[in-house]
Amino acid sequence: MTSEISLDDRHTVAGRFWHRLDDGRLQCDVCPRACRLREGQRGLCFVRGRVSDQVVLTSYGRSSGFCVDPVEKKPLNHFLPGTPVLSFGTAGCNLSCRFCQNWDISKSREIDRLTDAAGPDDIAEAAERLACRSVAMTYNDPVIFLEYAVDVADACRARGIKAIAVTAGYITGEPRRALFAHLDAANVDLKAFTDDFYHRISAAHLQPVLDTLLYLRHDTDVWFEITTLLIPGHNDSDGEIDAECAWIADNLGTDVPLHFTAFHPDFKMRDVPPTPPATLTRARRIALGHGLRFVYTGNVHDPEGGQTICPACGTVVVERDWYVIGRYEITGDGRCTGCGAAIPGRYDGPAGQWGARRLPVSVGRH
């Protein structure tokens, strides 16, 4: 894709990961898509492109908006429960999911949609002022604005604020290490468990996402949880759910929280019906059968599917109604108040009381 890029734009910065090919094109190495660019061309993500014989990021310090959410909405159920998180995204995406529920942002080809100009320090200062315990890079994938994401994470950490990525995990090795070295938590969207689905529905491949999950589990201290959106007729069969849960148990362990969430018709899949709640219940039962200890349902009202249960004594240690925490029986250092067993996650004192509020906010310049 060709679109005018200017180095004079203060939101355009040099990219970190690319190399020159023998035919004169430059290959962007941030994600497995490996876009090969001639002068003036942009990659599929739209925000990375070639100008003045280098690959650049064109959305540094620009956002499609900011909002204070409950951290459970990311979803992260085992990371600073009940606390507010300052959420933001940019534009573009390196996947082409036909069901994208943020398609007006992730599929945007209009940089002018990015109406909020906020540098890393602006975001960190706003999070501190708003009493947010963390900042989440979400709505679209921080992989594609890696340089901006890293600087935001560093600015937040300098103020004692945690940094979260909500990502599809479609990233290559060196950029993967560079990004997650600056993060405290992530939710990885495992869209399905067949390469056929990734190819047909998302124009991508499964293995790089599995590589990201393996890296997070075995090579980092980043707390992460997994989300799979179950789409009727596409990735909701017993066999596929069974294979996914078996792989998670065998390769990541049984303590990684897994969220099954309900699809609703959107973007280019408006002809597919919403996910029946019974599908989520069935998926959760399969996951529990594989020994996964923390399995949740989302986008539906399901109090049982929102519970956290102590794996040692079987006590319900957290009750949730949507994003509202009711009963909470976890100590400040993350142990069951009944038996003292550790509840995997990141805890720091009592649960927050943010609830289900959603608060749009203004950050930086316009």
Short mmCIF file of N, CA, C and O in Angstrom, two decimals, residues 80-125:
data_model
loop_
_atom_site.label_atom_id
_atom_site.label_comp_id
_atom_site.label_asym_id
_atom_site.label_seq_id
_atom_site.Cartn_x
_atom_site.Cartn_y
_atom_site.Cartn_z
N LEU A 80 -3.93 -7.58 39.77
CA LEU A 80 -4.43 -6.42 40.52
C LEU A 80 -5.96 -6.34 40.46
O LEU A 80 -6.53 -5.35 39.97
N PRO A 81 -6.66 -7.36 40.93
CA PRO A 81 -8.12 -7.43 40.78
C PRO A 81 -8.84 -6.18 41.27
O PRO A 81 -8.48 -5.59 42.30
N GLY A 82 -9.87 -5.79 40.52
CA GLY A 82 -10.74 -4.69 40.92
C GLY A 82 -10.17 -3.31 40.70
O GLY A 82 -10.82 -2.31 41.06
N THR A 83 -8.99 -3.21 40.09
CA THR A 83 -8.36 -1.90 39.95
C THR A 83 -8.64 -1.28 38.59
O THR A 83 -8.90 -1.98 37.61
N PRO A 84 -8.55 0.06 38.50
CA PRO A 84 -8.75 0.73 37.22
C PRO A 84 -7.50 0.70 36.37
O PRO A 84 -6.37 0.76 36.89
N VAL A 85 -7.70 0.63 35.06
CA VAL A 85 -6.60 0.63 34.09
C VAL A 85 -6.88 1.70 33.04
O VAL A 85 -8.01 1.82 32.55
N LEU A 86 -5.89 2.50 32.71
CA LEU A 86 -6.02 3.48 31.64
C LEU A 86 -5.74 2.78 30.32
O LEU A 86 -4.63 2.29 30.09
N SER A 87 -6.74 2.71 29.45
CA SER A 87 -6.64 1.97 28.19
C SER A 87 -6.53 2.92 27.01
O SER A 87 -7.18 3.96 26.98
N PHE A 88 -5.72 2.53 26.03
CA PHE A 88 -5.65 3.31 24.80
C PHE A 88 -5.16 2.44 23.64
O PHE A 88 -4.59 1.36 23.84
N GLY A 89 -5.39 2.90 22.44
CA GLY A 89 -4.87 2.25 21.25
C GLY A 89 -4.51 3.29 20.21
O GLY A 89 -4.64 4.50 20.44
N THR A 90 -4.06 2.82 19.06
CA THR A 90 -3.74 3.74 17.96
C THR A 90 -4.64 3.39 16.78
O THR A 90 -5.85 3.37 16.92
N ALA A 91 -4.07 3.11 15.63
CA ALA A 91 -4.85 2.67 14.46
C ALA A 91 -4.08 1.56 13.79
O ALA A 91 -2.88 1.38 13.99
N GLY A 92 -4.79 0.79 12.95
CA GLY A 92 -4.14 -0.25 12.19
C GLY A 92 -4.04 -1.57 12.94
O GLY A 92 -4.30 -1.66 14.14
N CYS A 93 -3.66 -2.63 12.20
CA CYS A 93 -3.47 -3.95 12.78
C CYS A 93 -2.68 -4.79 11.79
O CYS A 93 -2.76 -4.57 10.58
N ASN A 94 -1.95 -5.78 12.30
CA ASN A 94 -1.20 -6.65 11.41
C ASN A 94 -1.91 -7.97 11.11
O ASN A 94 -1.35 -8.84 10.47
N LEU A 95 -3.15 -8.11 11.59
CA LEU A 95 -4.01 -9.21 11.19
C LEU A 95 -5.21 -8.66 10.43
O LEU A 95 -5.46 -7.45 10.46
N SER A 96 -5.94 -9.55 9.78
CA SER A 96 -7.10 -9.12 8.98
C SER A 96 -8.33 -9.93 9.38
O SER A 96 -9.00 -10.52 8.53
N CYS A 97 -8.63 -9.95 10.67
CA CYS A 97 -9.72 -10.76 11.18
C CYS A 97 -11.07 -10.29 10.64
O CYS A 97 -11.44 -9.12 10.79
N ARG A 98 -11.80 -11.21 10.06
CA ARG A 98 -13.10 -10.87 9.47
C ARG A 98 -14.14 -10.55 10.53
O ARG A 98 -15.18 -9.95 10.22
N PHE A 99 -13.87 -10.93 11.77
CA PHE A 99 -14.85 -10.73 12.85
C PHE A 99 -14.46 -9.59 13.78
O PHE A 99 -15.07 -9.41 14.82
N CYS A 100 -13.47 -8.79 13.43
CA CYS A 100 -12.91 -7.80 14.34
C CYS A 100 -13.99 -6.92 14.96
O CYS A 100 -14.80 -6.32 14.25
N GLN A 101 -13.98 -6.83 16.29
CA GLN A 101 -14.99 -6.05 16.99
C GLN A 101 -14.50 -4.64 17.32
O GLN A 101 -15.24 -3.85 17.90
N ASN A 102 -13.26 -4.34 16.94
CA ASN A 102 -12.75 -2.97 16.99
C ASN A 102 -12.33 -2.52 15.59
O ASN A 102 -11.39 -1.76 15.43
N TRP A 103 -13.07 -2.97 14.58
CA TRP A 103 -12.63 -2.79 13.20
C TRP A 103 -12.53 -1.32 12.80
O TRP A 103 -11.72 -0.94 11.94
N ASP A 104 -13.33 -0.43 13.43
CA ASP A 104 -13.26 0.98 13.06
C ASP A 104 -11.92 1.60 13.46
O ASP A 104 -11.49 2.61 12.89
N ILE A 105 -11.23 0.97 14.43
CA ILE A 105 -9.90 1.41 14.84
C ILE A 105 -8.83 0.59 14.15
O ILE A 105 -7.94 1.12 13.49
N SER A 106 -8.94 -0.73 14.27
CA SER A 106 -7.87 -1.59 13.79
C SER A 106 -7.78 -1.62 12.27
O SER A 106 -6.69 -1.84 11.71
N LYS A 107 -8.88 -1.38 11.59
CA LYS A 107 -8.86 -1.39 10.12
C LYS A 107 -8.81 0.01 9.53
O LYS A 107 -8.90 0.19 8.32
N SER A 108 -8.65 1.00 10.39
CA SER A 108 -8.62 2.37 9.91
C SER A 108 -7.44 2.62 8.99
O SER A 108 -6.32 2.19 9.24
N ARG A 109 -7.68 3.33 7.91
CA ARG A 109 -6.63 3.77 7.00
C ARG A 109 -6.54 5.28 6.99
O ARG A 109 -5.99 5.88 6.09
N GLU A 110 -7.11 5.88 8.03
CA GLU A 110 -7.10 7.33 8.14
C GLU A 110 -6.36 7.73 9.41
O GLU A 110 -6.88 7.60 10.51
N ILE A 111 -5.12 8.17 9.25
CA ILE A 111 -4.35 8.59 10.42
C ILE A 111 -5.06 9.72 11.15
O ILE A 111 -4.92 9.90 12.37
N ASP A 112 -5.89 10.50 10.42
CA ASP A 112 -6.60 11.61 11.06
C ASP A 112 -7.58 11.13 12.12
O ASP A 112 -8.09 11.94 12.90
N ARG A 113 -7.88 9.84 12.16
CA ARG A 113 -8.73 9.31 13.24
C ARG A 113 -8.04 9.43 14.58
O ARG A 113 -8.69 9.41 15.62
N LEU A 114 -6.71 9.55 14.56
CA LEU A 114 -5.95 9.59 15.79
C LEU A 114 -5.96 11.01 16.33
O LEU A 114 -5.04 11.80 16.11
N THR A 115 -7.02 11.35 17.04
CA THR A 115 -7.25 12.74 17.43
C THR A 115 -6.54 13.14 18.70
O THR A 115 -6.40 14.32 18.99
N ASP A 116 -6.11 12.16 19.51
CA ASP A 116 -5.41 12.47 20.76
C ASP A 116 -3.90 12.34 20.55
O ASP A 116 -3.43 11.29 20.11
N ALA A 117 -3.17 13.41 20.84
CA ALA A 117 -1.71 13.37 20.76
C ALA A 117 -1.18 13.32 22.18
O ALA A 117 -1.35 14.26 22.95
N ALA A 118 -0.56 12.20 22.52
CA ALA A 118 -0.09 12.02 23.90
C ALA A 118 1.23 11.25 23.88
O ALA A 118 1.29 10.12 23.39
N GLY A 119 2.26 11.87 24.41
CA GLY A 119 3.54 11.20 24.54
C GLY A 119 3.54 10.24 25.72
O GLY A 119 2.62 10.24 26.55
N PRO A 120 4.57 9.42 25.82
CA PRO A 120 4.65 8.46 26.93
C PRO A 120 4.52 9.10 28.31
O PRO A 120 3.81 8.58 29.18
N ASP A 121 5.19 10.23 28.53
CA ASP A 121 5.10 10.88 29.84
C ASP A 121 3.70 11.42 30.10
O ASP A 121 3.24 11.43 31.26
N ASP A 122 3.02 11.90 29.04
CA ASP A 122 1.64 12.37 29.20
C ASP A 122 0.75 11.24 29.71
O ASP A 122 -0.11 11.44 30.59
N ILE A 123 0.93 10.06 29.13
CA ILE A 123 0.09 8.91 29.49
C ILE A 123 0.39 8.46 30.92
O ILE A 123 -0.53 8.22 31.72
N ALA A 124 1.67 8.39 31.27
CA ALA A 124 2.03 7.97 32.62
C ALA A 124 1.52 8.97 33.65
O ALA A 124 1.00 8.58 34.71
N GLU A 125 1.64 10.25 33.35
CA GLU A 125 1.15 11.28 34.28
C GLU A 125 -0.36 11.19 34.44
O GLU A 125 -0.89 11.31 35.55
#
